[in-house]
Each structure stands twice: as C-alpha cells, then as structure tokens.
Amino acid sequence: GPGELPTPRSDLTIRRIDSNRMADFAAIVAPAFDMTAASQPAIATLADCPDWHPFMSFADDRPAGTGGLFVKDGFGYLDWGATHPDLRRRGSQSAILSARLALAFELGCSAVVTMTGEAVPGDPQHSYSNILRAGFTEAYLRENWIPSAS
C-alpha cells in the first residue's frame, strides 16, 4: 500500500509516454523479454488502453528503459520493466519503478503488485533487488514452464 517511496538515484529523465513513443518502448521490451520483433506492434498498443500507463527513461532524448503500470478498481500492477543493454547501471529501473508507484497511489490504488523471475545461478535477476528496495515483499514463488526443445 501507499508509503514513503524511495528516492532513486539516476541521471536519466523519467516520463510518462503516449503512443508517439511506443515503438521505442516496444523495441526495448521485446528483446528484454525474449520476444521477437513481430511482437513489437502488439506491445506498442498498450498506450491505447486507458488502464495502462507506460513510462520511459531517457538519456537526453535516447530511450533507455521502460515500465508500465496497469490500474483497475483501485489496484495497480507493474510490468514491462526493461532497460536497453547499452544504458544499464544508471538507475533506470529504480527511477521508473518509483514513478509508477507514485502514480499508482495518486490514482488511489490501495495495493500494487508485480513479479519478476527467480534469481538462479548465472541469472541474478536484478529486478528482484529493485523491487525489494522499493518496499515490496515476496508473496510466493510461481513455477513457470516452457516447451521442451524437442
């Protein structure tokens, strides 16, 4: 629920974006989530849904990172957090996370949820640390299955 939000340190600018920047948003999100370029037009339509609030970080005017907030019936859901590989380690995700939480509480959300991958050897899941630093607590571990490579 609402509480004091952490003040992230970043040299990037965070902005809510509209459909004019969604191609840039999708170009960062698709590879970060192991999706093909064919998925980008679908991702770009998020800005057309009034329940989604897309955010982007910028290094000057260069798109650096992404994040989305979905709000419905007083609850918020965070997704689509990704950073361009060339612009990592500059505080993009912490800053976008803080901006999305601020908007969620401004819009009256009583709770906000999110998810990320489990940290495993070779894949530390930096998003997990960002989420905990923002004040979230782990609720449960959900198994995910992928098709076998047969």
Coordinates of N, CA, C and O in Angstrom, one line a residue:
G1 N 0.8 -1.2 0.0 CA 0.0 0.0 0.0 C 0.8 1.2 0.0 O 2.1 1.2 0.0
P2 N 0.2 2.4 0.0 CA 0.9 3.7 0.0 C 1.9 3.8 1.2 O 1.6 3.3 2.3
G3 N 3.0 4.3 0.9 CA 4.0 4.6 1.9 C 5.0 5.5 1.3 O 4.9 6.1 0.3
E4 N 6.1 5.7 2.1 CA 7.2 6.6 1.6 C 7.9 5.9 0.5 O 8.4 4.7 0.7
L5 N 8.0 6.5 -0.6 CA 8.7 5.9 -1.8 C 10.2 6.2 -1.7 O 10.6 7.3 -1.3
P6 N 11.0 5.3 -2.1 CA 12.4 5.5 -2.1 C 12.8 6.6 -3.2 O 12.1 6.7 -4.2
T7 N 13.8 7.3 -2.9 CA 14.3 8.3 -3.9 C 15.4 7.7 -4.7 O 16.5 7.6 -4.2
P8 N 15.1 7.3 -5.9 CA 16.2 6.7 -6.7 C 17.2 7.7 -7.2 O 16.9 8.9 -7.3
R9 N 18.4 7.2 -7.4 CA 19.5 8.0 -7.9 C 19.7 7.6 -9.4 O 20.0 6.4 -9.7
S10 N 19.5 8.5 -10.3 CA 19.6 8.3 -11.7 C 19.9 9.6 -12.4 O 19.4 10.6 -12.0
D11 N 20.7 9.5 -13.4 CA 21.0 10.7 -14.3 C 20.0 10.7 -15.5 O 20.1 11.6 -16.3
L12 N 19.1 9.8 -15.5 CA 18.1 9.7 -16.6 C 16.9 10.5 -16.3 O 16.5 10.7 -15.1
T13 N 16.2 10.9 -17.3 CA 14.9 11.6 -17.2 C 13.8 10.6 -17.3 O 13.8 9.7 -18.2
I14 N 12.8 10.6 -16.4 CA 11.6 9.7 -16.5 C 10.4 10.4 -16.9 O 10.1 11.5 -16.4
R15 N 9.7 9.9 -17.9 CA 8.5 10.5 -18.4 C 7.4 9.4 -18.7 O 7.7 8.3 -19.1
R16 N 6.2 9.8 -18.4 CA 5.0 9.0 -19.0 C 5.0 9.3 -20.4 O 5.3 10.4 -20.9
I17 N 4.8 8.2 -21.2 CA 4.8 8.4 -22.6 C 3.4 8.1 -23.2 O 2.6 7.5 -22.6
D18 N 3.2 8.5 -24.5 CA 2.0 8.2 -25.2 C 2.3 7.4 -26.4 O 3.5 6.9 -26.6
S19 N 1.4 7.2 -27.3 CA 1.6 6.4 -28.4 C 2.7 6.8 -29.3 O 3.2 6.0 -30.1
N20 N 3.1 8.1 -29.3 CA 4.2 8.5 -30.1 C 5.5 7.9 -29.8 O 6.4 7.9 -30.7
R21 N 5.7 7.4 -28.6 CA 7.0 6.8 -28.2 C 6.9 5.3 -28.0 O 7.8 4.6 -27.6
M22 N 5.7 4.7 -28.3 CA 5.5 3.3 -28.0 C 6.3 2.4 -28.9 O 6.7 1.2 -28.5
A23 N 6.7 2.8 -30.1 CA 7.6 1.9 -30.9 C 9.0 1.8 -30.2 O 9.6 0.7 -30.2
D24 N 9.4 2.9 -29.6 CA 10.7 2.8 -28.9 C 10.6 1.9 -27.6 O 11.5 1.2 -27.3
F25 N 9.4 2.1 -27.0 CA 9.1 1.2 -25.8 C 9.2 -0.2 -26.2 O 9.9 -1.0 -25.6
A26 N 8.5 -0.6 -27.2 CA 8.4 -2.0 -27.7 C 9.8 -2.5 -28.2 O 10.1 -3.7 -28.0
A27 N 10.6 -1.6 -28.8 CA 11.9 -2.0 -29.2 C 12.8 -2.4 -28.1 O 13.8 -3.2 -28.2
I28 N 12.6 -1.8 -26.9 CA 13.4 -2.2 -25.7 C 12.8 -3.4 -25.0 O 13.5 -4.3 -24.6
V29 N 11.5 -3.5 -24.9 CA 10.8 -4.5 -24.2 C 10.9 -5.9 -24.9 O 11.3 -6.9 -24.2
A30 N 10.7 -5.9 -26.2 CA 10.7 -7.2 -26.9 C 12.0 -8.1 -26.7 O 11.9 -9.2 -26.2
P31 N 13.1 -7.5 -27.0 CA 14.3 -8.4 -26.7 C 14.6 -8.7 -25.3 O 15.1 -9.7 -24.9
A32 N 14.2 -7.7 -24.4 CA 14.5 -8.0 -22.9 C 13.6 -9.1 -22.4 O 14.0 -9.8 -21.5
F33 N 12.5 -9.3 -23.0 CA 11.6 -10.4 -22.6 C 11.6 -11.6 -23.6 O 10.7 -12.4 -23.6
D34 N 12.7 -11.7 -24.3 CA 12.9 -12.8 -25.3 C 11.8 -12.9 -26.3 O 11.4 -14.1 -26.6
M35 N 11.2 -11.8 -26.7 CA 10.1 -11.8 -27.7 C 10.7 -11.4 -29.0 O 11.7 -10.7 -29.1
T36 N 10.1 -11.8 -30.1 CA 10.6 -11.5 -31.4 C 10.2 -10.1 -31.8 O 9.2 -9.5 -31.2
A37 N 10.8 -9.5 -32.9 CA 10.4 -8.2 -33.4 C 8.9 -8.2 -33.8 O 8.3 -7.2 -33.8
A38 N 8.4 -9.4 -34.2 CA 7.0 -9.5 -34.6 C 6.0 -9.1 -33.5 O 4.9 -8.7 -33.8
S39 N 6.5 -9.2 -32.2 CA 5.6 -8.8 -31.1 C 5.5 -7.3 -30.9 O 4.6 -6.8 -30.1
Q40 N 6.4 -6.5 -31.4 CA 6.5 -5.1 -31.1 C 5.3 -4.3 -31.4 O 4.8 -3.5 -30.6
P41 N 4.6 -4.5 -32.6 CA 3.3 -3.8 -32.8 C 2.3 -4.0 -31.7 O 1.6 -3.1 -31.3
A42 N 2.2 -5.3 -31.2 CA 1.2 -5.6 -30.2 C 1.6 -4.9 -28.9 O 0.7 -4.3 -28.2
I43 N 2.8 -4.9 -28.5 CA 3.3 -4.2 -27.3 C 3.0 -2.7 -27.4 O 2.6 -2.1 -26.5
A44 N 3.2 -2.2 -28.6 CA 3.1 -0.7 -28.8 C 1.6 -0.3 -28.6 O 1.4 0.9 -28.4
T45 N 0.7 -1.2 -28.6 CA -0.8 -0.8 -28.4 C -1.1 -0.6 -27.0 O -2.2 -0.1 -26.7
L46 N -0.2 -0.9 -26.0 CA -0.5 -0.6 -24.6 C -1.0 0.8 -24.3 O -1.8 1.0 -23.5
A47 N -0.4 1.7 -25.0 CA -0.7 3.2 -24.8 C -2.1 3.5 -25.2 O -2.7 4.5 -24.8
D48 N -2.7 2.6 -26.0 CA -4.1 2.8 -26.4 C -5.1 2.4 -25.4 O -6.3 2.7 -25.5
C49 N -4.7 1.6 -24.4 CA -5.6 1.1 -23.3 C -5.6 2.1 -22.2 O -4.5 2.4 -21.6
P50 N -6.7 2.7 -21.8 CA -6.7 3.7 -20.8 C -6.3 3.2 -19.4 O -6.0 4.0 -18.5
D51 N -6.3 1.9 -19.2 CA -5.8 1.3 -17.9 C -4.3 1.2 -17.8 O -3.8 1.0 -16.7
W52 N -3.6 1.2 -18.9 CA -2.1 1.1 -18.9 C -1.5 2.5 -18.9 O -2.0 3.4 -19.7
H53 N -0.5 2.7 -18.2 CA 0.3 3.9 -18.1 C 1.8 3.6 -18.4 O 2.5 3.2 -17.5
P54 N 2.2 3.8 -19.6 CA 3.6 3.5 -19.9 C 4.6 4.6 -19.5 O 4.2 5.8 -19.7
F55 N 5.7 4.2 -19.1 CA 6.8 5.1 -18.7 C 8.1 4.8 -19.5 O 8.3 3.6 -19.8
M56 N 8.9 5.8 -19.6 CA 10.2 5.5 -20.3 C 11.2 6.4 -19.6 O 10.9 7.6 -19.2
S57 N 12.5 5.9 -19.5 CA 13.6 6.7 -19.1 C 14.4 7.1 -20.3 O 14.4 6.4 -21.3
F58 N 15.0 8.3 -20.2 CA 15.8 8.8 -21.4 C 17.1 9.3 -21.0 O 17.3 9.9 -19.9
A59 N 18.1 9.0 -21.8 CA 19.4 9.6 -21.7 C 19.5 10.7 -22.8 O 19.6 10.4 -23.9
D60 N 19.3 11.9 -22.3 CA 19.0 13.0 -23.2 C 17.7 12.7 -23.9 O 16.7 12.5 -23.2
D61 N 17.6 12.5 -25.2 CA 16.4 12.1 -25.9 C 16.4 10.6 -26.3 O 15.5 10.1 -27.0
R62 N 17.5 9.9 -25.9 CA 17.6 8.5 -26.3 C 16.8 7.6 -25.3 O 17.1 7.6 -24.1
P63 N 15.9 6.8 -25.8 CA 15.2 5.9 -25.0 C 16.1 4.9 -24.2 O 17.0 4.3 -24.9
A64 N 16.0 4.8 -22.9 CA 16.9 4.0 -22.1 C 16.2 2.8 -21.5 O 16.6 1.7 -21.5
G65 N 15.0 3.1 -20.9 CA 14.3 2.0 -20.2 C 12.8 2.2 -20.2 O 12.3 3.2 -20.6
T66 N 12.1 1.1 -19.8 CA 10.7 1.1 -19.9 C 10.0 0.5 -18.6 O 10.7 -0.1 -17.9
G67 N 8.8 0.8 -18.5 CA 8.0 0.2 -17.4 C 6.5 0.6 -17.6 O 6.2 1.7 -18.1
G68 N 5.6 -0.3 -17.3 CA 4.2 0.0 -17.4 C 3.5 -0.2 -16.1 O 3.9 -1.0 -15.2
L69 N 2.4 0.6 -15.9 CA 1.5 0.5 -14.7 C 0.2 0.3 -15.3 O -0.3 1.0 -16.1
F70 N -0.5 -0.8 -14.8 CA -1.9 -1.1 -15.1 C -2.7 -0.8 -13.8 O -2.3 -1.3 -12.8
V71 N -3.8 0.0 -14.0 CA -4.6 0.3 -12.8 C -6.0 -0.1 -13.1 O -6.6 0.3 -14.1
K72 N -6.6 -0.8 -12.2 CA -8.1 -1.2 -12.3 C -8.6 -1.4 -10.9 O -8.1 -2.1 -10.1
D73 N -9.8 -0.8 -10.7 CA -10.5 -1.0 -9.5 C -9.7 -0.8 -8.2 O -9.8 -1.6 -7.2
G74 N -8.8 0.2 -8.2 CA -8.1 0.5 -7.0 C -6.8 -0.3 -6.8 O -6.2 -0.3 -5.7
F75 N -6.5 -1.1 -7.8 CA -5.3 -1.9 -7.7 C -4.3 -1.6 -8.8 O -4.8 -1.4 -9.9
G76 N -3.0 -1.7 -8.5 CA -2.1 -1.5 -9.6 C -1.2 -2.7 -9.8 O -1.0 -3.5 -8.9
Y77 N -0.8 -2.9 -11.1 CA 0.1 -4.0 -11.5 C 1.2 -3.4 -12.3 O 1.0 -2.6 -13.2
L78 N 2.5 -3.7 -11.9 CA 3.6 -3.2 -12.6 C 4.2 -4.3 -13.5 O 4.4 -5.5 -13.1
D79 N 4.5 -3.9 -14.8 CA 5.1 -4.9 -15.7 C 5.9 -4.1 -16.7 O 6.0 -2.9 -16.7
W80 N 6.6 -4.8 -17.6 CA 7.3 -4.3 -18.8 C 8.5 -3.5 -18.4 O 9.0 -2.7 -19.1
G81 N 9.1 -3.8 -17.2 CA 10.4 -3.2 -16.8 C 11.5 -3.7 -17.6 O 11.8 -4.9 -17.5
A82 N 12.2 -2.9 -18.4 CA 13.3 -3.3 -19.2 C 14.2 -2.1 -19.4 O 13.8 -1.0 -19.4
T83 N 15.5 -2.4 -19.7 CA 16.5 -1.3 -20.0 C 17.3 -1.7 -21.2 O 17.7 -2.9 -21.3
H84 N 17.6 -0.8 -22.0 CA 18.4 -1.0 -23.2 C 19.8 -1.5 -22.7 O 20.3 -0.9 -21.7
P85 N 20.4 -2.5 -23.2 CA 21.7 -3.1 -22.7 C 22.8 -2.0 -22.6 O 23.6 -2.1 -21.7
D86 N 22.8 -1.1 -23.6 CA 23.9 -0.1 -23.6 C 23.7 1.0 -22.5 O 24.6 1.8 -22.2
L87 N 22.5 1.0 -21.8 CA 22.2 2.1 -20.9 C 21.9 1.5 -19.5 O 21.3 2.2 -18.6
R88 N 22.4 0.3 -19.2 CA 22.2 -0.3 -17.9 C 23.1 0.3 -16.8 O 24.1 1.0 -17.2
R89 N 22.7 0.1 -15.6 CA 23.5 0.5 -14.4 C 23.5 2.1 -14.2 O 24.4 2.6 -13.7
R90 N 22.4 2.7 -14.7 CA 22.3 4.1 -14.5 C 21.0 4.5 -13.7 O 20.6 5.6 -13.6
G91 N 20.4 3.5 -13.1 CA 19.3 3.7 -12.2 C 17.9 3.8 -12.9 O 16.9 4.2 -12.3
S92 N 17.9 3.4 -14.1 CA 16.6 3.5 -14.9 C 15.5 2.8 -14.2 O 14.4 3.3 -14.0
Q93 N 15.7 1.5 -13.9 CA 14.5 0.7 -13.4 C 14.1 1.2 -12.0 O 12.9 1.3 -11.7
S94 N 15.0 1.6 -11.1 CA 14.6 2.1 -9.8 C 13.8 3.4 -10.0 O 12.8 3.6 -9.3
A95 N 14.2 4.2 -10.9 CA 13.5 5.5 -11.1 C 12.2 5.3 -11.7 O 11.2 6.0 -11.3
I96 N 12.1 4.4 -12.7 CA 10.8 4.2 -13.3 C 9.8 3.5 -12.4 O 8.6 3.8 -12.3
L97 N 10.4 2.6 -11.5 CA 9.6 1.9 -10.5 C 9.0 2.9 -9.5 O 7.8 2.9 -9.2
S98 N 9.8 3.9 -9.1 CA 9.3 4.9 -8.2 C 8.3 5.8 -8.8 O 7.2 6.1 -8.2
A99 N 8.5 6.1 -10.1 CA 7.5 7.0 -10.8 C 6.1 6.3 -10.9 O 5.1 6.9 -10.8
R100 N 6.2 5.0 -11.2 CA 5.0 4.2 -11.4 C 4.2 4.1 -10.1 O 3.0 4.1 -10.0
L101 N 5.0 3.8 -9.0 CA 4.3 3.7 -7.7 C 3.7 5.0 -7.3 O 2.6 5.1 -6.8
A102 N 4.4 6.1 -7.5 CA 3.8 7.5 -7.2 C 2.5 7.7 -8.0 O 1.5 8.1 -7.4
L103 N 2.5 7.3 -9.2 CA 1.2 7.5 -10.0 C 0.1 6.5 -9.5 O -1.0 6.9 -9.4
A104 N 0.5 5.3 -9.2 CA -0.5 4.3 -8.7 C -1.2 4.9 -7.4 O -2.4 4.8 -7.3
F105 N -0.4 5.4 -6.5 CA -1.0 5.9 -5.3 C -1.8 7.3 -5.5 O -2.8 7.5 -4.9
E106 N -1.3 8.1 -6.5 CA -2.0 9.3 -6.9 C -3.4 8.9 -7.5 O -4.4 9.6 -7.3
L107 N -3.4 7.8 -8.2 CA -4.7 7.3 -8.8 C -5.6 6.6 -7.8 O -6.6 6.0 -8.2
G108 N -5.1 6.5 -6.5 CA -6.0 5.9 -5.5 C -5.8 4.4 -5.3 O -6.6 3.7 -4.6
C109 N -4.7 3.8 -5.8 CA -4.5 2.4 -5.6 C -4.3 2.1 -4.1 O -3.5 2.8 -3.4
S110 N -4.9 1.0 -3.6 CA -4.7 0.6 -2.2 C -3.6 -0.4 -2.1 O -3.1 -0.7 -1.1
A111 N -3.3 -1.0 -3.3 CA -2.2 -2.0 -3.3 C -1.7 -2.1 -4.7 O -2.4 -1.8 -5.7
V112 N -0.4 -2.4 -4.8 CA 0.3 -2.6 -6.1 C 1.1 -3.9 -6.0 O 1.7 -4.2 -5.0
V113 N 1.0 -4.6 -7.1 CA 1.7 -5.9 -7.2 C 2.6 -5.9 -8.4 O 2.4 -5.1 -9.3
T114 N 3.6 -6.8 -8.4 CA 4.5 -7.0 -9.5 C 5.1 -8.4 -9.4 O 4.8 -9.1 -8.5
M115 N 5.9 -8.7 -10.4 CA 6.5 -10.0 -10.4 C 7.8 -9.9 -11.2 O 8.0 -9.0 -12.0
T116 N 8.7 -10.9 -11.0 CA 9.9 -11.0 -11.7 C 10.4 -12.4 -11.7 O 9.8 -13.2 -10.9
G117 N 11.4 -12.7 -12.4 CA 12.0 -14.1 -12.4 C 12.7 -14.3 -11.1 O 13.2 -13.4 -10.4
E118 N 12.9 -15.6 -10.8 CA 13.6 -16.1 -9.6 C 15.1 -16.0 -9.9 O 15.6 -16.3 -11.0
A119 N 15.8 -15.5 -8.9 CA 17.3 -15.4 -9.0 C 17.8 -16.9 -9.0 O 17.5 -17.6 -8.1
V120 N 18.6 -17.2 -10.0 CA 19.2 -18.6 -10.1 C 20.7 -18.4 -10.5 O 21.0 -17.3 -11.1
P121 N 21.5 -19.4 -10.3 CA 22.9 -19.2 -10.7 C 23.0 -18.9 -12.1 O 22.4 -19.4 -13.0
G122 N 23.8 -17.8 -12.4 CA 24.0 -17.4 -13.8 C 23.0 -16.3 -14.2 O 23.2 -15.7 -15.3
D123 N 21.9 -16.1 -13.4 CA 20.9 -15.1 -13.8 C 20.4 -14.5 -12.5 O 19.4 -15.0 -11.9
P124 N 21.1 -13.5 -12.0 CA 20.8 -13.0 -10.6 C 19.4 -12.2 -10.5 O 19.0 -11.9 -9.4
Q125 N 18.8 -11.9 -11.6 CA 17.5 -11.2 -11.6 C 17.6 -9.8 -10.8 O 17.1 -9.7 -9.7
H126 N 18.3 -8.9 -11.4 CA 18.5 -7.6 -10.8 C 17.1 -6.9 -10.5 O 17.1 -6.1 -9.5
S127 N 16.1 -7.2 -11.2 CA 14.8 -6.6 -10.9 C 14.3 -7.0 -9.5 O 13.7 -6.2 -8.9
Y128 N 14.6 -8.2 -9.1 CA 14.2 -8.6 -7.8 C 14.7 -7.7 -6.7 O 14.0 -7.2 -5.8
S129 N 16.0 -7.3 -6.8 CA 16.6 -6.4 -5.8 C 15.9 -5.0 -5.9 O 15.6 -4.4 -4.8
N130 N 15.7 -4.5 -7.1 CA 15.0 -3.2 -7.2 C 13.6 -3.3 -6.6 O 13.2 -2.3 -5.9
I131 N 12.9 -4.4 -6.8 CA 11.5 -4.5 -6.3 C 11.6 -4.5 -4.7 O 10.8 -3.8 -4.1
L132 N 12.5 -5.2 -4.1 CA 12.6 -5.3 -2.7 C 13.0 -3.9 -2.1 O 12.4 -3.4 -1.1
R133 N 13.9 -3.2 -2.8 CA 14.3 -1.9 -2.3 C 13.1 -0.9 -2.4 O 13.1 0.1 -1.6
A134 N 12.2 -1.1 -3.3 CA 11.0 -0.2 -3.4 C 10.0 -0.5 -2.3 O 9.0 0.2 -2.3
G135 N 10.2 -1.5 -1.5 CA 9.3 -1.8 -0.4 C 8.4 -3.0 -0.6 O 7.5 -3.3 0.3
F136 N 8.5 -3.7 -1.7 CA 7.7 -4.9 -1.9 C 8.2 -6.0 -1.0 O 9.4 -6.0 -0.6
T137 N 7.3 -6.9 -0.7 CA 7.7 -8.2 0.0 C 7.3 -9.4 -0.9 O 6.3 -9.3 -1.6
E138 N 8.1 -10.4 -0.9 CA 7.7 -11.6 -1.7 C 6.5 -12.3 -1.1 O 6.4 -12.5 0.1
A139 N 5.6 -12.6 -2.0 CA 4.4 -13.3 -1.6 C 4.5 -14.8 -1.8 O 4.1 -15.6 -1.0
Y140 N 5.0 -15.2 -2.9 CA 5.1 -16.6 -3.3 C 6.0 -16.8 -4.5 O 6.2 -15.9 -5.2
L141 N 6.4 -18.0 -4.7 CA 7.1 -18.4 -5.9 C 6.2 -19.2 -6.8 O 5.6 -20.2 -6.3
R142 N 6.1 -18.8 -8.0 CA 5.2 -19.5 -9.0 C 6.1 -20.2 -10.0 O 7.1 -19.6 -10.6
E143 N 5.8 -21.4 -10.2 CA 6.6 -22.2 -11.3 C 6.1 -21.8 -12.7 O 5.0 -21.5 -12.9
N144 N 7.1 -21.6 -13.6 CA 6.8 -21.3 -15.0 C 7.4 -22.5 -15.8 O 8.4 -23.0 -15.5
W145 N 6.6 -22.8 -16.8 CA 7.0 -23.9 -17.7 C 7.2 -23.4 -19.1 O 6.5 -22.5 -19.5
I146 N 8.2 -24.0 -19.8 CA 8.4 -23.6 -21.2 C 8.4 -24.9 -22.0 O 8.7 -26.0 -21.4
P147 N 8.1 -24.9 -23.2 CA 8.2 -26.1 -24.1 C 9.6 -26.6 -24.1 O 10.6 -25.9 -24.1
S148 N 9.7 -27.9 -24.2 CA 11.0 -28.6 -24.3 C 11.5 -28.3 -25.8 O 10.7 -28.1 -26.7
A149 N 12.8 -28.4 -25.9 CA 13.4 -28.2 -27.2 C 13.5 -29.5 -27.9 O 14.6 -30.0 -28.2
S150 N 12.4 -30.1 -28.3 CA 12.5 -31.4 -28.9 C 12.2 -31.3 -30.4 O 11.9 -30.4 -31.0

